[in-house]
CSV table of C-alpha atoms and ligand atoms in Angstrom, one decimal:
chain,number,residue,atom,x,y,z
A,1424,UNK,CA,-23.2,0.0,-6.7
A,1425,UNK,CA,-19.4,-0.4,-7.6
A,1426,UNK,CA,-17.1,3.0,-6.8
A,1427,UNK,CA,-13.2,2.4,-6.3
A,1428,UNK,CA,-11.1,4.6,-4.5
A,1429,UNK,CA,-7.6,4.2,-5.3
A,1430,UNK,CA,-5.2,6.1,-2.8
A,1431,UNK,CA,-1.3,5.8,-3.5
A,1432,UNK,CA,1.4,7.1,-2.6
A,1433,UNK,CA,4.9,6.5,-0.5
A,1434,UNK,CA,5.2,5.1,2.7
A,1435,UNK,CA,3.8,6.7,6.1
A,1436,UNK,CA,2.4,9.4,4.2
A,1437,UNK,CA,-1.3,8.9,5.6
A,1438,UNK,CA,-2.9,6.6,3.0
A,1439,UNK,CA,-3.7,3.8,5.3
A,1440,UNK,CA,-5.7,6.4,7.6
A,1441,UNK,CA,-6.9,8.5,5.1
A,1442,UNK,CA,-8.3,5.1,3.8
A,1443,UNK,CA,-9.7,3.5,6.6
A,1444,UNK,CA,-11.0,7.0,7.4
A,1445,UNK,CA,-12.6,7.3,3.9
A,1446,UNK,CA,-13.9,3.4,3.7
A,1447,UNK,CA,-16.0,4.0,7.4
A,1448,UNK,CA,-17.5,7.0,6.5
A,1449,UNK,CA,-19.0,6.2,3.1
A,1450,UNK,CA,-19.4,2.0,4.3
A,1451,UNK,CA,-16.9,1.0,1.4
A,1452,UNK,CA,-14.5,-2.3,2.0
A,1453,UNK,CA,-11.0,-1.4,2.5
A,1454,UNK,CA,-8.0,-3.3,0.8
A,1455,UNK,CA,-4.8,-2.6,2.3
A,1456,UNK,CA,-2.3,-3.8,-0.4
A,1457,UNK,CA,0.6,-3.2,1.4
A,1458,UNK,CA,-0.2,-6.1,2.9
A,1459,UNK,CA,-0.2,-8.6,0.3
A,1460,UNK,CA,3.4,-7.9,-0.5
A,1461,UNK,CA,4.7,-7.7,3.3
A,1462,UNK,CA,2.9,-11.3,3.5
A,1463,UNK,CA,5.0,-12.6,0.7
A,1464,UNK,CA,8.0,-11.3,1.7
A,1465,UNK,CA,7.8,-12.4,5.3
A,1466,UNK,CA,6.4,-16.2,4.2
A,1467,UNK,CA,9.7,-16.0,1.6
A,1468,UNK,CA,11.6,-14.4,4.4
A,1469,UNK,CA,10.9,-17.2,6.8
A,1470,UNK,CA,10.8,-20.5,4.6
A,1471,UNK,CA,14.5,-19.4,3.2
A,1472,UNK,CA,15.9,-19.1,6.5
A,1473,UNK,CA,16.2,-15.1,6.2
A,1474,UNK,CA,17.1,-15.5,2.2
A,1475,UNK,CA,14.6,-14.4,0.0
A,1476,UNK,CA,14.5,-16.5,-3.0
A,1477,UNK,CA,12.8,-15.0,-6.2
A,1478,UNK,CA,10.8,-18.3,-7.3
A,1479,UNK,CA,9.7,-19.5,-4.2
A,1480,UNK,CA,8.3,-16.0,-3.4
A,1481,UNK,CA,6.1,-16.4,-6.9
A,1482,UNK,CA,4.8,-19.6,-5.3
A,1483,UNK,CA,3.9,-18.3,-2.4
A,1484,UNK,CA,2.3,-15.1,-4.0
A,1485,UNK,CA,0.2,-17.9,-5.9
A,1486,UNK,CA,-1.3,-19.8,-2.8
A,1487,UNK,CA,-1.4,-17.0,-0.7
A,1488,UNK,CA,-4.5,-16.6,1.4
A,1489,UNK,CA,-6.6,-14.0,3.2
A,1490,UNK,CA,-5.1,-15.5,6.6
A,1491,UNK,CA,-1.7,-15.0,5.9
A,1492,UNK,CA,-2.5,-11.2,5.9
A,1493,UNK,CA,-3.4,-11.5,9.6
A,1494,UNK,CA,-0.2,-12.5,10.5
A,1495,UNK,CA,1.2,-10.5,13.2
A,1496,UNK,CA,4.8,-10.0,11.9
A,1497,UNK,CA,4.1,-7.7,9.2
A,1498,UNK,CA,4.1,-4.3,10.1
A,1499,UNK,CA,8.1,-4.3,11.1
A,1500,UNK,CA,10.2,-2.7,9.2
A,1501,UNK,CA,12.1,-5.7,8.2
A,1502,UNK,CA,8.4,-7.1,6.4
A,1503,UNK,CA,8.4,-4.2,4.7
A,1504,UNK,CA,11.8,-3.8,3.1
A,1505,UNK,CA,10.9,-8.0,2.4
A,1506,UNK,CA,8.1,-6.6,0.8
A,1507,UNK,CA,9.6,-4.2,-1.4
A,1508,UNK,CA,12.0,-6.6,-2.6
A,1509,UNK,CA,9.4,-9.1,-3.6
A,1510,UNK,CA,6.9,-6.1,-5.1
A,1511,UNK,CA,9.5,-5.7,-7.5
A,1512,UNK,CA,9.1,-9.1,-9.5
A,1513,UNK,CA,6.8,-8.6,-12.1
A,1514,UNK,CA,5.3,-12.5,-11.5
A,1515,UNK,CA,4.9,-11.8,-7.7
A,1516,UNK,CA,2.4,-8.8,-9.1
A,1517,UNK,CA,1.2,-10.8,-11.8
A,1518,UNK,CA,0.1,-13.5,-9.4
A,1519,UNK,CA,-1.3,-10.6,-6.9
A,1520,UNK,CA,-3.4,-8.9,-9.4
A,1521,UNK,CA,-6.4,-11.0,-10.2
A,1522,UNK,CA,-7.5,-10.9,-6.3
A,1523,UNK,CA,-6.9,-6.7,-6.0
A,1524,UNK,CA,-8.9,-6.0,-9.1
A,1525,UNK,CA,-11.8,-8.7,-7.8
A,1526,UNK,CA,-12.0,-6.9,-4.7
A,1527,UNK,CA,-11.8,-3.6,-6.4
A,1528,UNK,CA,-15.1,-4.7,-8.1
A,1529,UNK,CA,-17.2,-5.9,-5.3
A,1530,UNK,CA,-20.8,-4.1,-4.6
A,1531,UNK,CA,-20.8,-1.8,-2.2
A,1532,UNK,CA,-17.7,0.4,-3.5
A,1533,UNK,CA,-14.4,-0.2,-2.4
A,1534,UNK,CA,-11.0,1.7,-1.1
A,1535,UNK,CA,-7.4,-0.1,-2.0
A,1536,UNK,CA,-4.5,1.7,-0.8
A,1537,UNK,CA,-0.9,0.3,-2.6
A,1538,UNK,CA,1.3,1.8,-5.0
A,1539,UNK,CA,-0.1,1.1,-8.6
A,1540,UNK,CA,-3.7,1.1,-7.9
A,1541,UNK,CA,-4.3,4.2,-9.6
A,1542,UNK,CA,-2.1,3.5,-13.0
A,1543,UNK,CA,-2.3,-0.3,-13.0
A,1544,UNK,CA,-4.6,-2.6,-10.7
A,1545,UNK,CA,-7.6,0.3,-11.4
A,1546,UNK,CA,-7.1,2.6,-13.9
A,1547,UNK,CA,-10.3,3.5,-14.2
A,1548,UNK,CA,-11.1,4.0,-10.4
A,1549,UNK,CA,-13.4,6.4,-9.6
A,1550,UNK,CA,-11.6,8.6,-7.5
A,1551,UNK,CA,-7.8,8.9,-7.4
A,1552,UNK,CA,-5.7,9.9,-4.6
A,1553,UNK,CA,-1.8,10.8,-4.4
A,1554,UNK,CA,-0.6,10.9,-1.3
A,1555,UNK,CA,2.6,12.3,0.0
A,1556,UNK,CA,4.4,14.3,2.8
A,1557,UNK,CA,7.9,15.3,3.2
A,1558,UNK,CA,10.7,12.6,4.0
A,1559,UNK,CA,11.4,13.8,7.3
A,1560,UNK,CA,7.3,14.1,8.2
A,1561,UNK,CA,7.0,10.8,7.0
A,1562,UNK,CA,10.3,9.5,9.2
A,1563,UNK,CA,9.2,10.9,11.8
A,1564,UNK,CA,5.7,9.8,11.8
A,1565,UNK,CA,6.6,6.1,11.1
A,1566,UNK,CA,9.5,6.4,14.0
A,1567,UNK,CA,7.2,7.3,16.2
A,1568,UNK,CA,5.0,4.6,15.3
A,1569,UNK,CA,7.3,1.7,14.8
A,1570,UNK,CA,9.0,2.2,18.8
A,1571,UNK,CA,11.5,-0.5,18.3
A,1572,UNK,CA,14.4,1.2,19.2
A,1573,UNK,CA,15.6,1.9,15.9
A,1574,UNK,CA,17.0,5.6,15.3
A,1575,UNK,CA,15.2,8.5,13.8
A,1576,UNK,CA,18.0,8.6,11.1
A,1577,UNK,CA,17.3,4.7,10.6
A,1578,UNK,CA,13.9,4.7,10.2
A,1579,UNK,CA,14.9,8.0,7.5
A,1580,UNK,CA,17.0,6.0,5.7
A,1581,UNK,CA,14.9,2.6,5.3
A,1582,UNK,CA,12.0,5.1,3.6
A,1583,UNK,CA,14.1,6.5,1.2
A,1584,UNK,CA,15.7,3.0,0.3
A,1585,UNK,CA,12.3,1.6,-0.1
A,1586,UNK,CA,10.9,4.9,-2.0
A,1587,UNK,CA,13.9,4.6,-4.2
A,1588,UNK,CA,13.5,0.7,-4.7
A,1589,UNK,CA,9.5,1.0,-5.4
A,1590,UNK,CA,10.0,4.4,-7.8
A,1591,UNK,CA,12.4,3.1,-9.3
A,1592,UNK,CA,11.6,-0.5,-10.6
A,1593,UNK,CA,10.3,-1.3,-14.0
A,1594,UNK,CA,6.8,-3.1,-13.2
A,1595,UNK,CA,4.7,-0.7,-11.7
A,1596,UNK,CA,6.5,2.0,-10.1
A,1597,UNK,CA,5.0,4.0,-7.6
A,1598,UNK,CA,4.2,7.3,-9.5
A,1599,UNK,CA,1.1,9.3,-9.2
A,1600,UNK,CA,-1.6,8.5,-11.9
A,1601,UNK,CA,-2.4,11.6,-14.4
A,1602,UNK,CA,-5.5,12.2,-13.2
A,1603,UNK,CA,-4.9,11.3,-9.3
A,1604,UNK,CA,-5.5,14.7,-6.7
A,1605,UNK,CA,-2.5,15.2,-5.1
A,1606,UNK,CA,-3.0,15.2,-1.2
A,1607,UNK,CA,0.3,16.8,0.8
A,1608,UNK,CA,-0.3,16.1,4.0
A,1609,UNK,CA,3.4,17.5,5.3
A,1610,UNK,CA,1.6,20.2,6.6
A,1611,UNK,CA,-2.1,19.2,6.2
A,1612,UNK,CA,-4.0,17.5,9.1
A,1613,UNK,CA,-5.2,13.7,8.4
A,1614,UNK,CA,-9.0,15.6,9.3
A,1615,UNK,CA,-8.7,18.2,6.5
A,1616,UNK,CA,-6.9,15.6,4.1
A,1617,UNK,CA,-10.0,13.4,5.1
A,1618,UNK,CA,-12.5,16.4,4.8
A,1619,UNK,CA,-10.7,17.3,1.2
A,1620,UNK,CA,-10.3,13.9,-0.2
A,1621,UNK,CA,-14.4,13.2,1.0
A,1622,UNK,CA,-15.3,16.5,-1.2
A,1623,UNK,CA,-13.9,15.2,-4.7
A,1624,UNK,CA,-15.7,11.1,-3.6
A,1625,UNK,CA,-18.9,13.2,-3.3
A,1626,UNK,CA,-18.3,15.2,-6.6
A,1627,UNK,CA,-18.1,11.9,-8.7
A,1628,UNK,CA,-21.0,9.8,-6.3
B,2527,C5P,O1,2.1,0.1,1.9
B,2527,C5P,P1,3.2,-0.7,2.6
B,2527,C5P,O2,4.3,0.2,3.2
B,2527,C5P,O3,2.7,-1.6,3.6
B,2527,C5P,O4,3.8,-1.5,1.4
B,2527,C5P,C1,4.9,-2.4,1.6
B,2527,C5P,C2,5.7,-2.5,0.3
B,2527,C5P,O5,4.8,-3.3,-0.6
B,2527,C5P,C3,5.9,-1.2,-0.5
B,2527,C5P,O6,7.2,-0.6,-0.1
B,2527,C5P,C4,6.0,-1.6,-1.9
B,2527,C5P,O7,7.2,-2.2,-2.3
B,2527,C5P,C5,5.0,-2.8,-1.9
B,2527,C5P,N1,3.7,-2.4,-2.5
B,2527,C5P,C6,3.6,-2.4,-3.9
B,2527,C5P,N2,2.4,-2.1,-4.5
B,2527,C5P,C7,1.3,-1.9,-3.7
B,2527,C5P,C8,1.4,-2.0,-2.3
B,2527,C5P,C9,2.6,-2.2,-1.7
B,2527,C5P,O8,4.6,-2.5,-4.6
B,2527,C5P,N3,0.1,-1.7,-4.3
């Protein structure tokens, strides 16, 4: 059986455990996409001394492998304003593409959280979720989190400069699909989000 469940939406708004929520309760793989892109930005990051040059991080989108996502450095937020940067080249997606889609299309159904899976990497998914929450819900969910020291006004203003960066590029920008359900979860538990979001996967399985 092939079903995709493509769940967008900006970051530390729940998608990654609404996901991995959704993925263990119906036994479907789970694709964290985010990941891919922090990976390339962090490689890119670290080969270039701390500069991120454009064509090397093509290259290394190109040989990336499923080990590089295990790295342990990519979950700062310093990954994932890399990540953001690199996300925004249209060959760094290009090259990421091919291996989202493949996994998208595995038996046994499949959940990809990201930014574009909805409108570009699966269009035609199954089920579509938008997810968001208010900035300062989100802030303060990722702030408590991260606990690195960083301020709750800094963690604030690193969302909104990634938001702004990943809305507002011209390859795939995060937006919700047409026909994504929009999940708010600024006031909505992650259980009812999960208990909502499990409804319309039912309705289409
Ligand atoms: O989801 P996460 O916060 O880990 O994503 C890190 C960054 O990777 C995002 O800010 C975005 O720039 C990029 N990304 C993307 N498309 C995806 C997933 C992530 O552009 N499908």
């Amino acid at each position: 059986m092939k079903f995709t469940v493509a769940v967008d939406g900006p970051a530390a708004a729940g998608k990654g455990t609404i996901s991995r929520r959704l993925s263990n309760d119906f036994g479907f793989r789970y694709l964290d996409t985010g990941l891919l892109y922090r990976a390339v930005g962090v490689i890119a990051l670290h080969d270039g001394q701390g500069v991120l040059d454009p064509h090397w991080a093509v290259e290394i989108a190109r040989r990336l492998t499923e080990d590089d996502m295990d790295r342990d450095d990519l979950r700062t937020s310093r990954a994932g304003q890399a990540a953001s940067k690199v996300a925004a080249l249209p060959e760094v997606r290009e090259a990421l593409l091919e291996f989202q889609r493949a996994f998208a299309r595995r038996e046994g159904g499949a959940v990809l959280d990201g930014r574009d899976i909805g409108t570009v990497i699966c269009p035609d998914a199954d089920v579509k979720l938008f997810v968001t929450a208010s900035d300062e819900v989100r802030a303060a969910r990722r702030h408590a989190e991260l606990n690195n020291g960083q301020s709750f006004e800094q963690v604030l203003a690193d969302l909104q400069a990634r938001d702004a960066r990943d809305a507002g590029r011209d390859t795939a920008p995060m937006v919700a699909a047409g026909d994504a359900h929009l999940l708010d979860t600024t006031k909505l538990s992650i259980d009812a989000a999960v208990e909502q979001a499990t409804a319309w996967i039912n309705e289409r399985l």
